[in-house]
Amino acid sequence: MKEHFMEQAIKEAKKAFDNGEVPIGAVIVLNDKIIAKAYNKKEKQNSVLEHAEIIAIKKAEKKLKNWRLENCDLYVTLEPCPMCASAIQQSRINNIYYGIENSDQKNHEIIKQICKNTKTNKEVELHGGILKTECEQLLKTFFQKQRNKTNV
Amino acid sequence: MKEHFMEQAIKEAKKAFDNGEVPIGAVIVLNDKIIAKAYNKKEKQNSVLEHAEIIAIKKAEKKLKNWRLENCDLYVTLEPCPMCASAIQQSRINNIYYGIENSDQKNHEIIKQICKNTKTNKEVELHGGILKTECEQLLKTFFQKQRNKTNV
């Protein structure tokens, strides 16, 4: 099942790719059903807030008519940034399943701390490496394409 | 000037108070002018994303037609949560001026790490204690009122 949901997140990431955005996709799952899916729209929307995870949370909140996304899991192709990790934790999502680890080791440490800080929110469990190769390939192809553009 | 801008953030926080929301307000300043102001709307909008800082960033991005809020400063009555601190850093805002420190010491440490992590974004400087007493009083009154409601 994990792989199935990550495949759907990768499909979303491909939409970002086709729009010239860094290819990151996310889905939110409740009771084995996808209730929200989204892809990165930062450049198109001209906003740092338009990460795939944030858009997915917004959609899930609307669907459930509640900011408490209890019993939900989030699948995302790349480990979330601190903004998204904190939003996910505040949403009371149970688990984050991601494909590739954040290449910035400090950010990776910060994200773990955010997910484990249970003073005001419960712990979010982090699970990495789901369809890692596919998620990685998409990002590599994107950045290769960007470099080729710059070199022309 | 710092106190003047924090007074405007407090005015925003009072709007949240009047709407039954945790009283937090924020303003974004560019060249000594306020370009965005906002207050917490989490409960009204039923969204964890509707923090004062996030709404203010969204407004500033629209105003400048750019996600890069360069040379801007953000004033907020309460030290930002990790979600907002990371959004602020990704927006390239220079300084965060806040009234009260986060009562969760772990969060306070995480926020400092986010603002200082310069691998992909430049450092955001944190300055606390601006009109601290006024900011604190507003929050205290709010929570006292909430407790009285519960006790009725």
Short mmCIF file of C-alpha atoms in Angstrom, two decimals:
data_model
loop_
_atom_site.label_atom_id
_atom_site.label_comp_id
_atom_site.label_asym_id
_atom_site.label_seq_id
_atom_site.Cartn_x
_atom_site.Cartn_y
_atom_site.Cartn_z
CA MET A 1 0.00 0.00 0.00
CA LYS A 2 2.82 2.42 0.87
CA GLU A 3 4.25 2.04 -2.62
CA HIS A 4 0.82 2.56 -4.17
CA PHE A 5 0.30 5.88 -2.38
CA MET A 6 3.86 7.00 -3.15
CA GLU A 7 3.19 6.27 -6.84
CA GLN A 8 0.29 8.71 -6.65
CA ALA A 9 2.58 11.31 -5.04
CA ILE A 10 5.08 10.74 -7.88
CA LYS A 11 2.28 11.30 -10.42
CA GLU A 12 1.66 14.65 -8.73
CA ALA A 13 5.39 15.45 -8.79
CA LYS A 14 5.38 14.84 -12.55
CA LYS A 15 2.72 17.53 -12.97
CA ALA A 16 5.08 19.97 -11.24
CA PHE A 17 7.88 18.79 -13.56
CA ASP A 18 5.72 19.48 -16.63
CA ASN A 19 5.08 23.01 -15.33
CA GLY A 20 8.79 23.74 -14.85
CA GLU A 21 8.54 23.51 -11.06
CA VAL A 22 10.84 21.46 -8.80
CA PRO A 23 9.06 18.07 -9.04
CA ILE A 24 7.62 17.40 -5.59
CA GLY A 25 4.23 15.78 -5.06
CA ALA A 26 2.19 14.81 -2.01
CA VAL A 27 -0.96 12.92 -1.10
CA ILE A 28 -2.88 12.65 2.18
CA VAL A 29 -4.49 9.32 3.04
CA LEU A 30 -7.33 8.55 5.46
CA ASN A 31 -8.65 4.99 5.93
CA ASP A 32 -6.69 3.76 2.90
CA LYS A 33 -8.20 6.43 0.64
CA ILE A 34 -6.53 9.49 -0.84
CA ILE A 35 -8.39 12.58 0.39
CA ALA A 36 -6.02 15.22 -1.04
CA LYS A 37 -3.26 15.40 -3.62
CA ALA A 38 -1.07 18.29 -4.67
CA TYR A 39 2.16 19.34 -6.34
CA ASN A 40 4.64 22.15 -5.88
CA LYS A 41 3.44 25.47 -7.37
CA LYS A 42 5.95 27.88 -5.82
CA GLU A 43 7.04 29.65 -9.00
CA LYS A 44 3.64 29.68 -10.71
CA GLN A 45 1.90 31.09 -7.62
CA ASN A 46 4.91 33.25 -6.67
CA SER A 47 4.70 32.08 -3.07
CA VAL A 48 7.00 30.20 -0.69
CA LEU A 49 3.83 28.78 0.85
CA GLU A 50 2.82 26.80 -2.23
CA HIS A 51 4.72 23.62 -1.38
CA ALA A 52 2.97 20.35 -2.27
CA GLU A 53 2.46 19.42 1.40
CA ILE A 54 0.90 22.79 2.32
CA ILE A 55 -1.53 22.68 -0.62
CA ALA A 56 -2.45 19.08 0.26
CA ILE A 57 -3.12 20.05 3.89
CA LYS A 58 -5.32 22.94 2.77
CA LYS A 59 -7.33 20.59 0.52
CA ALA A 60 -7.67 17.94 3.25
CA GLU A 61 -8.83 20.56 5.78
CA LYS A 62 -11.52 21.70 3.34
CA LYS A 63 -12.58 18.13 2.64
CA LEU A 64 -12.86 17.19 6.32
CA LYS A 65 -14.10 20.68 7.32
CA ASN A 66 -11.60 20.46 10.15
CA TRP A 67 -7.98 21.53 10.77
CA ARG A 68 -7.50 18.34 12.78
CA LEU A 69 -6.38 15.76 10.20
CA GLU A 70 -6.51 12.96 12.74
CA ASN A 71 -5.74 9.39 11.61
CA CYS A 72 -4.31 10.74 8.35
CA ASP A 73 -0.91 9.96 6.79
CA LEU A 74 1.03 12.10 4.33
CA TYR A 75 3.12 10.77 1.45
CA VAL A 76 5.63 13.09 -0.19
CA THR A 77 8.37 12.43 -2.74
CA LEU A 78 11.02 14.51 -0.87
CA GLU A 79 11.42 14.81 2.91
CA PRO A 80 9.52 17.96 3.98
CA CYS A 81 11.21 21.27 4.80
CA PRO A 82 10.80 22.58 8.41
CA MET A 83 7.79 24.73 7.38
CA CYS A 84 5.93 21.71 6.01
CA ALA A 85 7.06 19.33 8.79
CA SER A 86 5.72 21.74 11.42
CA ALA A 87 2.43 22.28 9.50
CA ILE A 88 2.03 18.48 9.25
CA GLN A 89 2.65 18.06 12.97
CA GLN A 90 0.21 20.85 13.88
CA SER A 91 -2.38 19.13 11.64
CA ARG A 92 -2.13 16.04 13.87
CA ILE A 93 -1.18 13.79 10.94
CA ASN A 94 0.15 10.42 12.20
CA ASN A 95 2.89 9.47 9.73
CA ILE A 96 5.06 11.07 7.07
CA TYR A 97 6.22 8.68 4.34
CA TYR A 98 8.84 10.19 2.05
CA GLY A 99 10.99 9.08 -0.86
CA ILE A 100 14.29 10.94 -0.62
CA GLU A 101 16.02 12.37 2.42
CA ASN A 102 16.73 16.12 2.59
CA SER A 103 20.26 16.67 1.27
CA ASP A 104 20.78 19.40 3.87
CA GLN A 105 21.81 17.40 6.95
CA LYS A 106 21.01 20.26 9.36
CA ASN A 107 17.48 20.54 7.98
CA HIS A 108 17.10 16.77 8.31
CA GLU A 109 18.02 17.06 12.01
CA ILE A 110 15.67 20.01 12.55
CA ILE A 111 12.78 18.09 10.94
CA LYS A 112 13.35 15.12 13.23
CA GLN A 113 13.28 17.46 16.25
CA ILE A 114 10.04 19.09 15.05
CA CYS A 115 8.33 15.72 14.57
CA LYS A 116 9.48 14.47 17.99
CA ASN A 117 8.61 17.60 20.01
CA THR A 118 5.53 16.52 21.93
CA LYS A 119 5.12 19.54 24.22
CA THR A 120 2.08 20.88 22.32
CA ASN A 121 1.52 18.31 19.54
CA LYS A 122 1.83 14.54 19.39
CA GLU A 123 4.79 12.90 17.65
CA VAL A 124 4.69 12.45 13.89
CA GLU A 125 6.51 9.33 12.74
CA LEU A 126 8.96 9.74 9.85
CA HIS A 127 9.49 6.88 7.36
CA GLY A 128 11.99 7.45 4.57
CA GLY A 129 13.06 5.61 1.43
CA ILE A 130 9.65 4.73 -0.09
CA LEU A 131 10.25 4.35 -3.88
CA LYS A 132 13.44 6.30 -3.34
CA THR A 133 14.98 5.55 -6.76
CA GLU A 134 11.92 6.78 -8.68
CA CYS A 135 11.64 9.97 -6.58
CA GLU A 136 15.37 10.63 -6.96
CA GLN A 137 15.38 10.03 -10.72
CA LEU A 138 12.64 12.61 -11.25
CA LEU A 139 14.53 15.28 -9.32
CA LYS A 140 17.84 14.45 -11.05
CA THR A 141 16.26 14.68 -14.51
CA PHE A 142 14.71 18.02 -13.57
CA PHE A 143 17.94 19.59 -12.38
CA GLN A 144 19.86 18.14 -15.35
CA LYS A 145 17.32 19.79 -17.66
CA GLN A 146 17.69 23.09 -15.77
CA ARG A 147 21.48 22.95 -16.10
CA ASN A 148 21.24 22.22 -19.83
CA LYS A 149 18.97 25.25 -20.24
CA THR A 150 21.50 27.46 -18.44
CA ASN A 151 24.36 26.13 -20.57
CA VAL A 152 22.63 26.85 -23.90
CA MET B 1 10.51 52.69 15.24
CA LYS B 2 10.58 49.09 16.49
CA GLU B 3 8.00 49.94 19.15
CA HIS B 4 5.82 51.72 16.59
CA PHE B 5 5.69 48.66 14.33
CA MET B 6 5.07 46.32 17.26
CA GLU B 7 2.16 48.55 18.32
CA GLN B 8 0.63 47.92 14.89
CA ALA B 9 1.17 44.16 15.34
CA ILE B 10 -0.57 44.42 18.75
CA LYS B 11 -3.50 46.23 17.08
CA GLU B 12 -3.78 43.23 14.75
CA ALA B 13 -3.57 40.82 17.69
CA LYS B 14 -6.50 42.65 19.31
CA LYS B 15 -8.62 41.91 16.21
CA ALA B 16 -7.90 38.20 16.73
CA PHE B 17 -8.84 38.62 20.43
CA ASP B 18 -12.18 40.20 19.47
CA ASN B 19 -12.86 37.22 17.18
CA GLY B 20 -12.17 34.67 19.94
CA GLU B 21 -8.85 33.63 18.39
CA VAL B 22 -5.53 33.37 20.24
CA PRO B 23 -4.40 37.03 20.02
CA ILE B 24 -1.37 37.05 17.74
CA GLY B 25 -0.72 39.81 15.21
CA ALA B 26 2.02 40.48 12.66
CA VAL B 27 3.16 43.21 10.28
CA ILE B 28 5.78 43.18 7.51
CA VAL B 29 7.84 46.32 6.97
CA LEU B 30 9.80 47.45 3.91
CA ASN B 31 11.68 50.76 3.85
CA ASP B 32 10.01 51.88 7.09
CA LYS B 33 6.53 51.27 5.68
CA ILE B 34 4.07 48.53 6.59
CA ILE B 35 3.32 46.52 3.45
CA ALA B 36 1.24 43.77 5.10
CA LYS B 37 -0.60 43.20 8.35
CA ALA B 38 -2.52 40.20 9.61
CA TYR B 39 -3.88 38.38 12.62
CA ASN B 40 -4.42 34.76 13.60
CA LYS B 41 -7.51 33.22 11.96
CA LYS B 42 -6.91 29.54 12.68
CA GLU B 43 -10.31 28.71 14.16
CA LYS B 44 -12.37 30.94 11.88
CA GLN B 45 -10.72 29.55 8.75
CA ASN B 46 -10.41 26.04 10.20
CA SER B 47 -6.79 25.79 9.10
CA VAL B 48 -3.45 25.35 10.84
CA LEU B 49 -1.97 27.48 8.07
CA GLU B 50 -3.85 30.64 9.04
CA HIS B 51 -1.24 31.97 11.49
CA ALA B 52 -0.75 35.76 11.46
CA GLU B 53 2.77 35.44 9.98
CA ILE B 54 1.66 33.16 7.11
CA ILE B 55 -1.23 35.46 6.17
CA ALA B 56 1.10 38.49 6.33
CA ILE B 57 3.65 36.74 4.05
CA LYS B 58 0.89 35.90 1.55
CA LYS B 59 -0.24 39.55 1.50
CA ALA B 60 3.32 40.87 1.12
CA GLU B 61 4.03 38.43 -1.75
CA LYS B 62 0.92 39.69 -3.55
CA LYS B 63 1.84 43.31 -2.93
CA LEU B 64 5.42 42.89 -4.20
CA LYS B 65 4.38 40.36 -6.87
CA ASN B 66 7.35 38.31 -5.70
CA TRP B 67 7.98 35.51 -3.21
CA ARG B 68 11.34 37.10 -2.42
CA LEU B 69 10.56 39.54 0.41
CA GLU B 70 14.06 40.95 0.34
CA ASN B 71 14.95 43.82 2.69
CA CYS B 72 11.76 43.21 4.66
CA ASP B 73 11.37 42.76 8.43
CA LEU B 74 8.57 40.98 10.25
CA TYR B 75 7.10 42.05 13.59
CA VAL B 76 5.01 39.56 15.55
CA THR B 77 3.61 39.65 19.07
CA LEU B 78 4.66 36.06 19.90
CA GLU B 79 7.83 34.28 18.76
CA PRO B 80 6.90 32.30 15.60
CA CYS B 81 6.31 28.54 15.59
CA PRO B 82 8.70 26.41 13.43
CA MET B 83 6.27 26.50 10.47
CA CYS B 84 6.22 30.30 10.45
CA ALA B 85 9.95 30.68 11.22
CA SER B 86 10.81 28.49 8.23
CA ALA B 87 8.34 30.31 5.94
CA ILE B 88 9.88 33.63 7.04
CA GLN B 89 13.40 32.36 6.32
CA GLN B 90 12.41 30.98 2.92
CA SER B 91 10.86 34.39 2.12
CA ARG B 92 14.30 35.97 2.62
CA ILE B 93 13.05 38.34 5.30
CA ASN B 94 15.97 39.95 7.18
CA ASN B 95 14.79 40.27 10.77
CA ILE B 96 12.11 38.88 13.06
CA TYR B 97 11.13 41.20 15.91
CA TYR B 98 8.88 39.54 18.49
CA GLY B 99 7.28 40.42 21.81
CA ILE B 100 7.16 37.26 23.90
CA GLU B 101 9.37 34.20 23.74
CA ASN B 102 7.86 30.78 22.96
CA SER B 103 7.06 29.12 26.30
CA ASP B 104 8.09 25.75 24.80
CA GLN B 105 11.87 25.77 25.24
CA LYS B 106 12.41 23.02 22.65
CA ASN B 107 10.48 24.98 20.05
CA HIS B 108 12.51 28.07 20.94
CA GLU B 109 15.72 26.09 20.25
CA ILE B 110 14.34 24.66 16.97
CA ILE B 111 13.38 28.15 15.78
CA LYS B 112 16.89 29.45 16.46
CA GLN B 113 18.34 26.54 14.45
CA ILE B 114 15.96 27.22 11.54
CA CYS B 115 16.87 30.92 11.43
CA LYS B 116 20.62 30.17 11.60
CA ASN B 117 20.70 27.35 9.01
CA THR B 118 22.33 29.04 6.03
CA LYS B 119 22.77 26.02 3.76
CA THR B 120 19.97 27.06 1.38
CA ASN B 121 18.73 30.37 2.83
CA LYS B 122 20.45 33.31 4.49
CA GLU B 123 20.27 33.81 8.26
CA VAL B 124 17.24 35.56 9.73
CA GLU B 125 18.07 37.59 12.82
CA LEU B 126 15.81 37.09 15.84
CA HIS B 127 15.16 39.99 18.22
CA GLY B 128 12.90 39.34 21.22
CA GLY B 129 11.28 41.40 23.97
CA ILE B 130 9.82 44.27 21.91
CA LEU B 131 6.86 45.63 23.96
CA LYS B 132 6.92 42.33 25.80
CA THR B 133 4.62 43.40 28.65
CA GLU B 134 1.85 44.57 26.31
CA CYS B 135 2.06 41.41 24.19
CA GLU B 136 2.06 39.23 27.29
CA GLN B 137 -0.87 41.02 28.90
CA LEU B 138 -3.05 40.47 25.84
CA LEU B 139 -2.36 36.72 25.80
CA LYS B 140 -2.84 36.42 29.59
CA THR B 141 -6.21 38.21 29.42
CA PHE B 142 -7.28 35.95 26.55
CA PHE B 143 -6.46 32.70 28.35
CA GLN B 144 -7.98 33.98 31.60
CA LYS B 145 -11.21 34.71 29.70
CA GLN B 146 -11.10 31.22 28.14
CA ARG B 147 -10.65 29.62 31.58
CA ASN B 148 -13.55 31.63 33.02
CA LYS B 149 -15.76 30.43 30.15
CA THR B 150 -14.84 26.82 30.87
CA ASN B 151 -15.54 27.27 34.57
CA VAL B 152 -19.04 28.72 34.06
#
